[in-house]
Amino acid sequence: MLILAIDTALDACAAGVLDTEAGRLIAQESQAMKRGHAEALMPLIARVIEQSGIGFAALDRIAVTTGPGSFTGLRVGLSAARGIALAANKPVVGLTTLTAYAAPIVSQNGEHPVISAIDARHDHVYLQVVSGNGSSLIRPRVASIEEALGAARFGAPHLVGNAAKILADRWPAQAPPPFKVDAQPAPDIAWVGWLGAAVSPNTAPARPFYLRAPDAKPAKDPLQKASQPLS
């Protein structure tokens, strides 16, 4: 299976082509950025497709991150993924950034819980906690830092995400310290592809995954209307 993976939800603009039979990315590019995804993404995807040596028609699927993350950034990736899928007549699937962060750690089937944490600003984080084998301990939610630190009850965790260091710096002194801290600005684009290969378009739609409402709501935004708020 050949999968075009796209991620613009956080502090990177990234795309890659995963060849599941070869077991690797055959092309990829990632640029660190907080703004400007809209201008950077389509030229970046064009370069990745050229580097891969295949055309859009050869793809089997498009996978894209759906958030939580930057409201503007994630809509850029979703719009591009859905537009390419429509033009190339290919299925498109969506993966959350929290799951994409946790996936490479869960794949190792370790003993430590995995806490995916994304900076939600205002002393809050987007949070998801799973066991080492991937079973859910805390479903995706937005939480204050204080509430998030309550996950210390599950034992010494593997912290991952752009808010991993925020949690590590305020980790309770009486709790077992984090096993590892991976303060990644964005998920590994390869794992966006691997997750995209594992899910179904019927159960993993390419729609924004919002855990709270935007600070400013744009008028008549079709992607906003298609969002899936989760309390």
PDB file of C-alpha atoms in Angstrom:
ATOM      1  CA  MET A   1       0.000   0.000   0.000  1.00  0.00           C
ATOM      2  CA  LEU A   2       1.248   3.483  -0.909  1.00  0.00           C
ATOM      3  CA  ILE A   3       0.060   6.183   1.474  1.00  0.00           C
ATOM      4  CA  LEU A   4       0.540   9.929   1.308  1.00  0.00           C
ATOM      5  CA  ALA A   5       0.761  11.152   4.917  1.00  0.00           C
ATOM      6  CA  ILE A   6       0.195  14.831   5.759  1.00  0.00           C
ATOM      7  CA  ASP A   7       0.613  16.712   9.038  1.00  0.00           C
ATOM      8  CA  THR A   8       0.117  20.445   9.610  1.00  0.00           C
ATOM      9  CA  ALA A   9      -1.677  20.331  12.968  1.00  0.00           C
ATOM     10  CA  LEU A  10       1.198  21.543  15.150  1.00  0.00           C
ATOM     11  CA  ASP A  11       4.621  23.136  14.697  1.00  0.00           C
ATOM     12  CA  ALA A  12       5.642  21.413  11.469  1.00  0.00           C
ATOM     13  CA  CYS A  13       4.538  21.180   7.875  1.00  0.00           C
ATOM     14  CA  ALA A  14       5.253  17.586   6.869  1.00  0.00           C
ATOM     15  CA  ALA A  15       4.391  15.027   4.231  1.00  0.00           C
ATOM     16  CA  GLY A  16       5.693  11.621   3.295  1.00  0.00           C
ATOM     17  CA  VAL A  17       4.931   8.647   1.090  1.00  0.00           C
ATOM     18  CA  LEU A  18       4.872   5.352   2.963  1.00  0.00           C
ATOM     19  CA  ASP A  19       5.365   2.070   1.099  1.00  0.00           C
ATOM     20  CA  THR A  20       3.991  -0.559   3.474  1.00  0.00           C
ATOM     21  CA  GLU A  21       5.428  -3.436   1.437  1.00  0.00           C
ATOM     22  CA  ALA A  22       8.914  -1.946   1.627  1.00  0.00           C
ATOM     23  CA  GLY A  23       8.277  -1.065   5.274  1.00  0.00           C
ATOM     24  CA  ARG A  24       9.567   2.494   4.991  1.00  0.00           C
ATOM     25  CA  LEU A  25       9.007   6.013   3.775  1.00  0.00           C
ATOM     26  CA  ILE A  26      10.172   6.327   0.173  1.00  0.00           C
ATOM     27  CA  ALA A  27       9.969  10.120   0.340  1.00  0.00           C
ATOM     28  CA  GLN A  28       9.468  12.696   3.056  1.00  0.00           C
ATOM     29  CA  GLU A  29       9.974  16.343   3.953  1.00  0.00           C
ATOM     30  CA  SER A  30       9.301  18.249   7.150  1.00  0.00           C
ATOM     31  CA  GLN A  31       9.694  21.949   7.845  1.00  0.00           C
ATOM     32  CA  ALA A  32       9.476  23.365  11.352  1.00  0.00           C
ATOM     33  CA  MET A  33       6.980  26.233  11.452  1.00  0.00           C
ATOM     34  CA  LYS A  34       4.341  27.747  13.692  1.00  0.00           C
ATOM     35  CA  ARG A  35       2.637  29.714  10.894  1.00  0.00           C
ATOM     36  CA  GLY A  36       2.610  29.676   7.113  1.00  0.00           C
ATOM     37  CA  HIS A  37       1.409  26.101   6.575  1.00  0.00           C
ATOM     38  CA  ALA A  38      -1.059  27.223   3.906  1.00  0.00           C
ATOM     39  CA  GLU A  39       1.691  28.662   1.706  1.00  0.00           C
ATOM     40  CA  ALA A  40       4.183  25.855   2.341  1.00  0.00           C
ATOM     41  CA  LEU A  41       2.107  22.670   2.143  1.00  0.00           C
ATOM     42  CA  MET A  42       1.205  22.167  -1.520  1.00  0.00           C
ATOM     43  CA  PRO A  43       4.729  22.900  -2.865  1.00  0.00           C
ATOM     44  CA  LEU A  44       6.077  20.560  -0.173  1.00  0.00           C
ATOM     45  CA  ILE A  45       3.675  17.784  -1.200  1.00  0.00           C
ATOM     46  CA  ALA A  46       4.648  18.278  -4.855  1.00  0.00           C
ATOM     47  CA  ARG A  47       8.320  17.827  -3.955  1.00  0.00           C
ATOM     48  CA  VAL A  48       7.572  14.705  -1.916  1.00  0.00           C
ATOM     49  CA  ILE A  49       5.561  13.125  -4.728  1.00  0.00           C
ATOM     50  CA  GLU A  50       8.355  13.931  -7.192  1.00  0.00           C
ATOM     51  CA  GLN A  51      10.946  12.463  -4.820  1.00  0.00           C
ATOM     52  CA  SER A  52       8.890   9.282  -4.431  1.00  0.00           C
ATOM     53  CA  GLY A  53       8.912   8.655  -8.178  1.00  0.00           C
ATOM     54  CA  ILE A  54       5.192   7.921  -8.277  1.00  0.00           C
ATOM     55  CA  GLY A  55       2.188  10.000  -9.251  1.00  0.00           C
ATOM     56  CA  PHE A  56      -0.923  10.795  -7.256  1.00  0.00           C
ATOM     57  CA  ALA A  57      -2.770   8.136  -9.255  1.00  0.00           C
ATOM     58  CA  ALA A  58      -0.500   5.423  -7.837  1.00  0.00           C
ATOM     59  CA  LEU A  59      -1.447   6.218  -4.240  1.00  0.00           C
ATOM     60  CA  ASP A  60      -3.779   3.879  -2.407  1.00  0.00           C
ATOM     61  CA  ARG A  61      -4.773   6.243   0.370  1.00  0.00           C
ATOM     62  CA  ILE A  62      -4.201   9.673   1.913  1.00  0.00           C
ATOM     63  CA  ALA A  63      -3.753   9.999   5.696  1.00  0.00           C
ATOM     64  CA  VAL A  64      -3.883  13.297   7.577  1.00  0.00           C
ATOM     65  CA  THR A  65      -3.714  14.479  11.175  1.00  0.00           C
ATOM     66  CA  THR A  66      -6.991  15.902  12.460  1.00  0.00           C
ATOM     67  CA  GLY A  67      -5.920  17.577  15.717  1.00  0.00           C
ATOM     68  CA  PRO A  68      -5.971  18.603  18.425  1.00  0.00           C
ATOM     69  CA  GLY A  69      -3.620  21.369  17.429  1.00  0.00           C
ATOM     70  CA  SER A  70      -3.631  24.726  15.705  1.00  0.00           C
ATOM     71  CA  PHE A  71      -7.139  25.419  14.427  1.00  0.00           C
ATOM     72  CA  THR A  72      -5.734  27.101  11.327  1.00  0.00           C
ATOM     73  CA  GLY A  73      -2.953  24.580  10.735  1.00  0.00           C
ATOM     74  CA  LEU A  74      -5.038  21.444  10.959  1.00  0.00           C
ATOM     75  CA  ARG A  75      -7.624  22.837   8.534  1.00  0.00           C
ATOM     76  CA  VAL A  76      -4.845  23.454   5.998  1.00  0.00           C
ATOM     77  CA  GLY A  77      -3.824  19.790   6.090  1.00  0.00           C
ATOM     78  CA  LEU A  78      -7.391  18.528   6.037  1.00  0.00           C
ATOM     79  CA  SER A  79      -8.327  20.712   3.075  1.00  0.00           C
ATOM     80  CA  ALA A  80      -5.278  19.545   1.113  1.00  0.00           C
ATOM     81  CA  ALA A  81      -5.846  15.870   1.934  1.00  0.00           C
ATOM     82  CA  ARG A  82      -9.514  15.977   1.025  1.00  0.00           C
ATOM     83  CA  GLY A  83      -8.827  17.920  -2.155  1.00  0.00           C
ATOM     84  CA  ILE A  84      -6.145  15.463  -3.309  1.00  0.00           C
ATOM     85  CA  ALA A  85      -8.356  12.508  -2.415  1.00  0.00           C
ATOM     86  CA  LEU A  86     -11.224  13.948  -4.425  1.00  0.00           C
ATOM     87  CA  ALA A  87      -9.084  14.795  -7.444  1.00  0.00           C
ATOM     88  CA  ALA A  88      -7.280  11.433  -7.456  1.00  0.00           C
ATOM     89  CA  ASN A  89     -10.383   9.448  -6.458  1.00  0.00           C
ATOM     90  CA  LYS A  90      -8.642   7.931  -3.440  1.00  0.00           C
ATOM     91  CA  PRO A  91      -9.870   7.264   0.110  1.00  0.00           C
ATOM     92  CA  VAL A  92      -8.742   9.612   2.872  1.00  0.00           C
ATOM     93  CA  VAL A  93      -8.439   8.836   6.592  1.00  0.00           C
ATOM     94  CA  GLY A  94      -7.854  11.015   9.635  1.00  0.00           C
ATOM     95  CA  LEU A  95      -5.671  10.330  12.698  1.00  0.00           C
ATOM     96  CA  THR A  96      -5.443  12.351  15.891  1.00  0.00           C
ATOM     97  CA  THR A  97      -2.150  13.961  16.806  1.00  0.00           C
ATOM     98  CA  LEU A  98      -2.360  12.403  20.273  1.00  0.00           C
ATOM     99  CA  THR A  99      -2.535   8.896  18.786  1.00  0.00           C
ATOM    100  CA  ALA A 100       0.232   9.654  16.290  1.00  0.00           C
ATOM    101  CA  TYR A 101       2.497  10.756  19.145  1.00  0.00           C
ATOM    102  CA  ALA A 102       1.816   7.582  21.136  1.00  0.00           C
ATOM    103  CA  ALA A 103       1.967   5.063  18.264  1.00  0.00           C
ATOM    104  CA  PRO A 104       5.756   4.509  17.985  1.00  0.00           C
ATOM    105  CA  ILE A 105       6.008   4.007  21.748  1.00  0.00           C
ATOM    106  CA  VAL A 106       3.023   1.658  21.948  1.00  0.00           C
ATOM    107  CA  SER A 107       4.503  -0.362  19.068  1.00  0.00           C
ATOM    108  CA  GLN A 108       7.321  -1.347  21.436  1.00  0.00           C
ATOM    109  CA  ASN A 109       4.754  -2.862  23.848  1.00  0.00           C
ATOM    110  CA  GLY A 110       6.606  -1.560  26.892  1.00  0.00           C
ATOM    111  CA  GLU A 111       5.531  -1.640  30.521  1.00  0.00           C
ATOM    112  CA  HIS A 112       5.225   2.093  31.095  1.00  0.00           C
ATOM    113  CA  PRO A 113       2.050   4.121  30.499  1.00  0.00           C
ATOM    114  CA  VAL A 114       2.242   6.608  27.641  1.00  0.00           C
ATOM    115  CA  ILE A 115       1.051  10.168  28.139  1.00  0.00           C
ATOM    116  CA  SER A 116       0.554  12.190  24.948  1.00  0.00           C
ATOM    117  CA  ALA A 117       0.391  15.886  25.767  1.00  0.00           C
ATOM    118  CA  ILE A 118      -0.081  18.899  23.496  1.00  0.00           C
ATOM    119  CA  ASP A 119       0.143  22.492  24.681  1.00  0.00           C
ATOM    120  CA  ALA A 120      -3.367  23.981  24.765  1.00  0.00           C
ATOM    121  CA  ARG A 121      -2.093  27.263  26.260  1.00  0.00           C
ATOM    122  CA  HIS A 122      -3.527  29.059  29.285  1.00  0.00           C
ATOM    123  CA  ASP A 123      -1.991  26.421  31.602  1.00  0.00           C
ATOM    124  CA  HIS A 124      -3.905  23.592  29.900  1.00  0.00           C
ATOM    125  CA  VAL A 125      -2.941  20.620  27.744  1.00  0.00           C
ATOM    126  CA  TYR A 126      -4.663  18.255  25.350  1.00  0.00           C
ATOM    127  CA  LEU A 127      -4.122  14.879  26.966  1.00  0.00           C
ATOM    128  CA  GLN A 128      -4.433  11.174  26.257  1.00  0.00           C
ATOM    129  CA  VAL A 129      -3.080   8.328  28.387  1.00  0.00           C
ATOM    130  CA  VAL A 130      -2.704   4.724  27.278  1.00  0.00           C
ATOM    131  CA  SER A 131      -1.006   1.711  28.795  1.00  0.00           C
ATOM    132  CA  GLY A 132       2.154   0.292  27.276  1.00  0.00           C
ATOM    133  CA  ASN A 133       0.048  -2.043  25.116  1.00  0.00           C
ATOM    134  CA  GLY A 134      -2.183   0.782  23.893  1.00  0.00           C
ATOM    135  CA  SER A 135      -5.300   0.225  26.000  1.00  0.00           C
ATOM    136  CA  SER A 136      -7.022   3.443  27.047  1.00  0.00           C
ATOM    137  CA  LEU A 137      -6.453   4.861  30.535  1.00  0.00           C
ATOM    138  CA  ILE A 138      -7.629   8.441  29.953  1.00  0.00           C
ATOM    139  CA  ARG A 139      -9.567   9.314  26.835  1.00  0.00           C
ATOM    140  CA  PRO A 140      -8.573  12.424  24.855  1.00  0.00           C
ATOM    141  CA  ARG A 141      -9.512  15.568  26.739  1.00  0.00           C
ATOM    142  CA  VAL A 142      -8.427  19.095  27.523  1.00  0.00           C
ATOM    143  CA  ALA A 143      -7.194  19.430  31.101  1.00  0.00           C
ATOM    144  CA  SER A 144      -5.428  21.883  33.349  1.00  0.00           C
ATOM    145  CA  ILE A 145      -1.788  21.087  34.073  1.00  0.00           C
ATOM    146  CA  GLU A 146      -2.801  20.207  37.628  1.00  0.00           C
ATOM    147  CA  GLU A 147      -5.433  17.763  36.400  1.00  0.00           C
ATOM    148  CA  ALA A 148      -3.025  16.256  33.867  1.00  0.00           C
ATOM    149  CA  LEU A 149      -0.470  15.582  36.579  1.00  0.00           C
ATOM    150  CA  GLY A 150      -3.030  13.296  38.186  1.00  0.00           C
ATOM    151  CA  ALA A 151      -1.973  10.718  35.568  1.00  0.00           C
ATOM    152  CA  ALA A 152       1.045  10.110  37.827  1.00  0.00           C
ATOM    153  CA  ARG A 153      -1.195   7.538  39.543  1.00  0.00           C
ATOM    154  CA  PHE A 154      -0.595   5.145  36.647  1.00  0.00           C
ATOM    155  CA  GLY A 155       3.136   4.927  37.383  1.00  0.00           C
ATOM    156  CA  ALA A 156       6.306   6.274  35.764  1.00  0.00           C
ATOM    157  CA  PRO A 157       5.191   7.335  32.287  1.00  0.00           C
ATOM    158  CA  HIS A 158       6.736   7.836  28.901  1.00  0.00           C
ATOM    159  CA  LEU A 159       5.839  11.474  28.195  1.00  0.00           C
ATOM    160  CA  VAL A 160       5.559  12.479  24.547  1.00  0.00           C
ATOM    161  CA  GLY A 161       4.317  15.552  22.705  1.00  0.00           C
ATOM    162  CA  ASN A 162       5.087  19.227  22.481  1.00  0.00           C
ATOM    163  CA  ALA A 163       3.911  19.629  26.095  1.00  0.00           C
ATOM    164  CA  ALA A 164       5.929  16.672  27.425  1.00  0.00           C
ATOM    165  CA  LYS A 165       8.551  18.929  29.021  1.00  0.00           C
ATOM    166  CA  ILE A 166       5.839  21.157  30.516  1.00  0.00           C
ATOM    167  CA  LEU A 167       4.492  18.162  32.418  1.00  0.00           C
ATOM    168  CA  ALA A 168       7.958  16.832  33.253  1.00  0.00           C
ATOM    169  CA  ASP A 169       9.019  20.158  34.779  1.00  0.00           C
ATOM    170  CA  ARG A 170       5.992  20.157  37.078  1.00  0.00           C
ATOM    171  CA  TRP A 171       5.848  16.431  37.792  1.00  0.00           C
ATOM    172  CA  PRO A 172       4.857  15.694  41.417  1.00  0.00           C
ATOM    173  CA  ALA A 173       7.924  15.204  43.602  1.00  0.00           C
ATOM    174  CA  GLN A 174       6.279  12.337  45.486  1.00  0.00           C
ATOM    175  CA  ALA A 175       5.431  10.397  42.310  1.00  0.00           C
ATOM    176  CA  PRO A 176       7.731   8.058  40.352  1.00  0.00           C
ATOM    177  CA  PRO A 177       9.608  10.278  37.873  1.00  0.00           C
ATOM    178  CA  PRO A 178       8.878   9.985  34.153  1.00  0.00           C
ATOM    179  CA  PHE A 179      10.592   7.040  32.486  1.00  0.00           C
ATOM    180  CA  LYS A 180      11.341   9.143  29.416  1.00  0.00           C
ATOM    181  CA  VAL A 181      10.481  12.594  28.067  1.00  0.00           C
ATOM    182  CA  ASP A 182      10.109  13.058  24.287  1.00  0.00           C
ATOM    183  CA  ALA A 183       9.349  16.736  23.683  1.00  0.00           C
ATOM    184  CA  GLN A 184       8.603  16.420  19.969  1.00  0.00           C
ATOM    185  CA  PRO A 185       7.213  19.507  18.195  1.00  0.00           C
ATOM    186  CA  ALA A 186       5.100  17.289  15.915  1.00  0.00           C
ATOM    187  CA  PRO A 187       4.411  13.563  15.383  1.00  0.00           C
ATOM    188  CA  ASP A 188       6.669  11.425  13.204  1.00  0.00           C
ATOM    189  CA  ILE A 189       5.171  11.587   9.706  1.00  0.00           C
ATOM    190  CA  ALA A 190       6.011   7.906   9.177  1.00  0.00           C
ATOM    191  CA  TRP A 191       3.624   6.956  11.960  1.00  0.00           C
ATOM    192  CA  VAL A 192       0.884   9.097  10.466  1.00  0.00           C
ATOM    193  CA  GLY A 193       1.303   6.859   7.439  1.00  0.00           C
ATOM    194  CA  TRP A 194       1.371   3.595   9.400  1.00  0.00           C
ATOM    195  CA  LEU A 195      -1.733   4.542  11.346  1.00  0.00           C
ATOM    196  CA  GLY A 196      -3.345   5.550   8.079  1.00  0.00           C
ATOM    197  CA  ALA A 197      -2.721   2.049   6.755  1.00  0.00           C
ATOM    198  CA  ALA A 198      -4.268   0.446   9.838  1.00  0.00           C
ATOM    199  CA  VAL A 199      -7.598   2.284  10.039  1.00  0.00           C
ATOM    200  CA  SER A 200     -10.725   2.314   7.902  1.00  0.00           C
ATOM    201  CA  PRO A 201     -12.119   5.349   6.069  1.00  0.00           C
ATOM    202  CA  ASN A 202     -15.486   4.392   7.565  1.00  0.00           C
ATOM    203  CA  THR A 203     -14.295   4.732  11.164  1.00  0.00           C
ATOM    204  CA  ALA A 204     -11.477   7.302  10.829  1.00  0.00           C
ATOM    205  CA  PRO A 205     -12.951  10.244   8.910  1.00  0.00           C
ATOM    206  CA  ALA A 206     -10.821  13.206   7.841  1.00  0.00           C
ATOM    207  CA  ARG A 207     -12.658  15.725  10.021  1.00  0.00           C
ATOM    208  CA  PRO A 208     -11.298  18.162  12.618  1.00  0.00           C
ATOM    209  CA  PHE A 209     -10.906  16.643  16.065  1.00  0.00           C
ATOM    210  CA  TYR A 210     -11.658  19.520  18.422  1.00  0.00           C
ATOM    211  CA  LEU A 211     -11.492  19.107  22.182  1.00  0.00           C
ATOM    212  CA  ARG A 212     -12.616  22.692  22.738  1.00  0.00           C
ATOM    213  CA  ALA A 213     -14.124  25.445  20.632  1.00  0.00           C
ATOM    214  CA  PRO A 214     -11.836  27.831  18.732  1.00  0.00           C
ATOM    215  CA  ASP A 215     -11.040  31.157  20.409  1.00  0.00           C
ATOM    216  CA  ALA A 216     -12.340  32.884  17.269  1.00  0.00           C
ATOM    217  CA  LYS A 217     -14.901  31.195  15.059  1.00  0.00           C
ATOM    218  CA  PRO A 218     -14.550  31.903  11.345  1.00  0.00           C
ATOM    219  CA  ALA A 219     -17.797  32.496   9.499  1.00  0.00           C
ATOM    220  CA  LYS A 220     -19.276  29.699   7.411  1.00  0.00           C
ATOM    221  CA  ASP A 221     -16.319  27.329   7.762  1.00  0.00           C
ATOM    222  CA  PRO A 222     -17.381  23.951   6.318  1.00  0.00           C
ATOM    223  CA  LEU A 223     -14.657  22.100   8.200  1.00  0.00           C
ATOM    224  CA  GLN A 224     -15.779  23.725  11.445  1.00  0.00           C
ATOM    225  CA  LYS A 225     -19.286  22.418  10.857  1.00  0.00           C
ATOM    226  CA  ALA A 226     -17.905  18.935  10.297  1.00  0.00           C
ATOM    227  CA  SER A 227     -15.989  18.909  13.589  1.00  0.00           C
ATOM    228  CA  GLN A 228     -16.397  16.305  16.289  1.00  0.00           C
ATOM    229  CA  PRO A 229     -16.233  17.969  19.711  1.00  0.00           C
ATOM    230  CA  LEU A 230     -15.401  15.608  22.556  1.00  0.00           C
ATOM    231  CA  SER A 231     -16.128  16.453  26.130  1.00  0.00           C
TER     232      SER A 231
END
